[in-house]
Amino acid sequence: MNGSLSPLLSRGFAATLLLPLTLPAVSGSSFAHQAKSGWAYPYACCSNQDCREIPAKLVSERPEGYVINPTGEVVAYTDRRIKQSPDGVYHWCSVAGEDTSRTICLFVPPKLF
């Protein structure tokens, strides 16, 4: 009986050893926090968890700056949290990625005028 179990144990043992090596490649943080278009959010803006693409209707432009409509927060045009969007759409990085928290970074599309 030991002879018949030996190949199974060897395969099971090898799979057990390989499993921890393959999981990080699938779920690694290097790919975990990218925009849909493929660019990586800067770590300073999001700590690899707080950013996401948002529809333009969630951001308004007023004389005092960009208004995050869900929270009413105003981010001045000169604020260092404003970043140029590499893919031409809005991306919002908020504390803990929540829709009710304050802005860490706001990626805005380039002006067309």
PDB file of C-alpha atoms in Angstrom:
ATOM      1  CA  MET A   1       0.000   0.000   0.000  1.00  0.00           C
ATOM      2  CA  ASN A   2       2.837   2.410   0.694  1.00  0.00           C
ATOM      3  CA  GLY A   3       4.035   1.938  -2.880  1.00  0.00           C
ATOM      4  CA  SER A   4       0.697   3.033  -4.351  1.00  0.00           C
ATOM      5  CA  LEU A   5       0.378   6.107  -2.137  1.00  0.00           C
ATOM      6  CA  SER A   6       3.899   7.319  -2.747  1.00  0.00           C
ATOM      7  CA  PRO A   7       3.218   8.888  -6.209  1.00  0.00           C
ATOM      8  CA  LEU A   8       0.042  10.575  -4.936  1.00  0.00           C
ATOM      9  CA  LEU A   9       1.771  11.978  -1.900  1.00  0.00           C
ATOM     10  CA  SER A  10       4.615  13.220  -4.063  1.00  0.00           C
ATOM     11  CA  ARG A  11       2.216  14.995  -6.431  1.00  0.00           C
ATOM     12  CA  GLY A  12       0.212  16.415  -3.546  1.00  0.00           C
ATOM     13  CA  PHE A  13       3.352  17.567  -1.841  1.00  0.00           C
ATOM     14  CA  ALA A  14       4.631  19.233  -5.022  1.00  0.00           C
ATOM     15  CA  ALA A  15       1.277  20.979  -5.557  1.00  0.00           C
ATOM     16  CA  THR A  16       1.352  22.189  -1.962  1.00  0.00           C
ATOM     17  CA  LEU A  17       4.812  23.624  -2.503  1.00  0.00           C
ATOM     18  CA  LEU A  18       3.892  25.318  -5.776  1.00  0.00           C
ATOM     19  CA  LEU A  19       0.590  26.809  -4.638  1.00  0.00           C
ATOM     20  CA  PRO A  20       2.109  29.576  -2.488  1.00  0.00           C
ATOM     21  CA  LEU A  21       4.472  30.430  -5.322  1.00  0.00           C
ATOM     22  CA  THR A  22       1.731  30.839  -7.911  1.00  0.00           C
ATOM     23  CA  LEU A  23      -0.895  32.754  -5.926  1.00  0.00           C
ATOM     24  CA  PRO A  24       1.060  36.016  -5.553  1.00  0.00           C
ATOM     25  CA  ALA A  25       1.578  36.154  -9.302  1.00  0.00           C
ATOM     26  CA  VAL A  26      -2.189  36.051  -9.800  1.00  0.00           C
ATOM     27  CA  SER A  27      -3.201  38.346  -6.977  1.00  0.00           C
ATOM     28  CA  GLY A  28      -0.073  40.478  -6.623  1.00  0.00           C
ATOM     29  CA  SER A  29      -0.447  44.143  -5.805  1.00  0.00           C
ATOM     30  CA  SER A  30       1.643  45.198  -8.791  1.00  0.00           C
ATOM     31  CA  PHE A  31      -1.426  44.697 -10.982  1.00  0.00           C
ATOM     32  CA  ALA A  32      -4.100  45.204  -8.351  1.00  0.00           C
ATOM     33  CA  HIS A  33      -4.444  48.951  -8.630  1.00  0.00           C
ATOM     34  CA  GLN A  34      -4.459  50.060 -12.206  1.00  0.00           C
ATOM     35  CA  ALA A  35      -6.932  52.122 -14.152  1.00  0.00           C
ATOM     36  CA  LYS A  36      -9.108  50.266 -16.661  1.00  0.00           C
ATOM     37  CA  SER A  37      -6.940  51.641 -19.460  1.00  0.00           C
ATOM     38  CA  GLY A  38      -3.838  50.104 -17.861  1.00  0.00           C
ATOM     39  CA  TRP A  39      -1.893  52.938 -16.244  1.00  0.00           C
ATOM     40  CA  ALA A  40      -0.969  52.543 -12.590  1.00  0.00           C
ATOM     41  CA  TYR A  41      -2.263  54.947  -9.980  1.00  0.00           C
ATOM     42  CA  PRO A  42       0.592  56.598  -8.059  1.00  0.00           C
ATOM     43  CA  TYR A  43       1.043  55.015  -4.651  1.00  0.00           C
ATOM     44  CA  ALA A  44       1.045  58.472  -3.031  1.00  0.00           C
ATOM     45  CA  CYS A  45      -2.531  58.969  -4.217  1.00  0.00           C
ATOM     46  CA  CYS A  46      -3.983  55.704  -3.200  1.00  0.00           C
ATOM     47  CA  SER A  47      -1.828  53.310  -1.202  1.00  0.00           C
ATOM     48  CA  ASN A  48      -2.903  50.751  -3.834  1.00  0.00           C
ATOM     49  CA  GLN A  49      -6.577  50.803  -2.841  1.00  0.00           C
ATOM     50  CA  ASP A  50      -8.308  54.161  -2.937  1.00  0.00           C
ATOM     51  CA  CYS A  51      -8.628  55.159  -6.633  1.00  0.00           C
ATOM     52  CA  ARG A  52     -11.212  54.422  -9.278  1.00  0.00           C
ATOM     53  CA  GLU A  53     -12.536  55.764 -12.553  1.00  0.00           C
ATOM     54  CA  ILE A  54     -15.668  57.857 -12.146  1.00  0.00           C
ATOM     55  CA  PRO A  55     -18.173  59.250 -14.643  1.00  0.00           C
ATOM     56  CA  ALA A  56     -17.778  62.925 -15.558  1.00  0.00           C
ATOM     57  CA  LYS A  57     -21.245  63.660 -14.134  1.00  0.00           C
ATOM     58  CA  LEU A  58     -19.828  63.139 -10.619  1.00  0.00           C
ATOM     59  CA  VAL A  59     -17.500  66.138 -11.005  1.00  0.00           C
ATOM     60  CA  SER A  60     -18.594  69.717 -11.643  1.00  0.00           C
ATOM     61  CA  GLU A  61     -16.442  72.687 -12.514  1.00  0.00           C
ATOM     62  CA  ARG A  62     -17.208  75.877 -10.632  1.00  0.00           C
ATOM     63  CA  PRO A  63     -15.256  79.135 -10.358  1.00  0.00           C
ATOM     64  CA  GLU A  64     -13.793  77.964  -7.037  1.00  0.00           C
ATOM     65  CA  GLY A  65     -12.612  74.577  -8.385  1.00  0.00           C
ATOM     66  CA  TYR A  66     -13.715  71.020  -9.051  1.00  0.00           C
ATOM     67  CA  VAL A  67     -16.708  69.925  -7.022  1.00  0.00           C
ATOM     68  CA  ILE A  68     -17.000  66.266  -6.084  1.00  0.00           C
ATOM     69  CA  ASN A  69     -20.781  66.004  -6.443  1.00  0.00           C
ATOM     70  CA  PRO A  70     -21.406  63.033  -4.105  1.00  0.00           C
ATOM     71  CA  THR A  71     -19.740  64.840  -1.172  1.00  0.00           C
ATOM     72  CA  GLY A  72     -19.933  68.515  -2.128  1.00  0.00           C
ATOM     73  CA  GLU A  73     -16.198  68.828  -1.519  1.00  0.00           C
ATOM     74  CA  VAL A  74     -14.480  71.578  -3.520  1.00  0.00           C
ATOM     75  CA  VAL A  75     -10.923  70.975  -4.723  1.00  0.00           C
ATOM     76  CA  ALA A  76      -9.355  74.219  -5.945  1.00  0.00           C
ATOM     77  CA  TYR A  77      -7.902  74.246  -9.445  1.00  0.00           C
ATOM     78  CA  THR A  78      -4.500  75.069  -7.949  1.00  0.00           C
ATOM     79  CA  ASP A  79      -4.632  72.270  -5.363  1.00  0.00           C
ATOM     80  CA  ARG A  80      -1.713  69.803  -5.591  1.00  0.00           C
ATOM     81  CA  ARG A  81      -4.209  66.916  -5.388  1.00  0.00           C
ATOM     82  CA  ILE A  82      -5.327  67.713  -8.944  1.00  0.00           C
ATOM     83  CA  LYS A  83      -3.490  65.545 -11.488  1.00  0.00           C
ATOM     84  CA  GLN A  84      -3.667  65.260 -15.264  1.00  0.00           C
ATOM     85  CA  SER A  85      -5.552  62.116 -16.302  1.00  0.00           C
ATOM     86  CA  PRO A  86      -3.391  59.933 -18.576  1.00  0.00           C
ATOM     87  CA  ASP A  87      -6.428  58.427 -20.299  1.00  0.00           C
ATOM     88  CA  GLY A  88      -8.682  61.485 -20.561  1.00  0.00           C
ATOM     89  CA  VAL A  89     -11.318  60.445 -18.003  1.00  0.00           C
ATOM     90  CA  TYR A  90     -11.891  61.330 -14.363  1.00  0.00           C
ATOM     91  CA  HIS A  91     -10.371  59.208 -11.615  1.00  0.00           C
ATOM     92  CA  TRP A  92     -11.059  59.878  -7.953  1.00  0.00           C
ATOM     93  CA  CYS A  93      -8.912  58.703  -5.084  1.00  0.00           C
ATOM     94  CA  SER A  94     -10.686  59.073  -1.749  1.00  0.00           C
ATOM     95  CA  VAL A  95      -9.895  57.873   1.741  1.00  0.00           C
ATOM     96  CA  ALA A  96     -10.521  54.123   1.941  1.00  0.00           C
ATOM     97  CA  GLY A  97     -12.005  54.330  -1.566  1.00  0.00           C
ATOM     98  CA  GLU A  98     -15.336  55.379  -0.091  1.00  0.00           C
ATOM     99  CA  ASP A  99     -17.828  57.584  -1.928  1.00  0.00           C
ATOM    100  CA  THR A 100     -18.422  59.676   1.194  1.00  0.00           C
ATOM    101  CA  SER A 101     -14.825  60.431   2.175  1.00  0.00           C
ATOM    102  CA  ARG A 102     -12.429  63.250   1.349  1.00  0.00           C
ATOM    103  CA  THR A 103     -10.320  63.476  -1.797  1.00  0.00           C
ATOM    104  CA  ILE A 104      -6.710  62.314  -1.850  1.00  0.00           C
ATOM    105  CA  CYS A 105      -6.183  62.901  -5.602  1.00  0.00           C
ATOM    106  CA  LEU A 106      -8.397  63.817  -8.514  1.00  0.00           C
ATOM    107  CA  PHE A 107      -7.264  62.956 -12.032  1.00  0.00           C
ATOM    108  CA  VAL A 108      -8.932  65.245 -14.548  1.00  0.00           C
ATOM    109  CA  PRO A 109      -9.073  65.130 -18.360  1.00  0.00           C
ATOM    110  CA  PRO A 110      -7.160  67.817 -20.252  1.00  0.00           C
ATOM    111  CA  LYS A 111      -9.048  70.964 -21.175  1.00  0.00           C
ATOM    112  CA  LEU A 112     -10.169  71.085 -24.788  1.00  0.00           C
ATOM    113  CA  PHE A 113     -10.046  74.867 -25.050  1.00  0.00           C
TER     114      PHE A 113
END
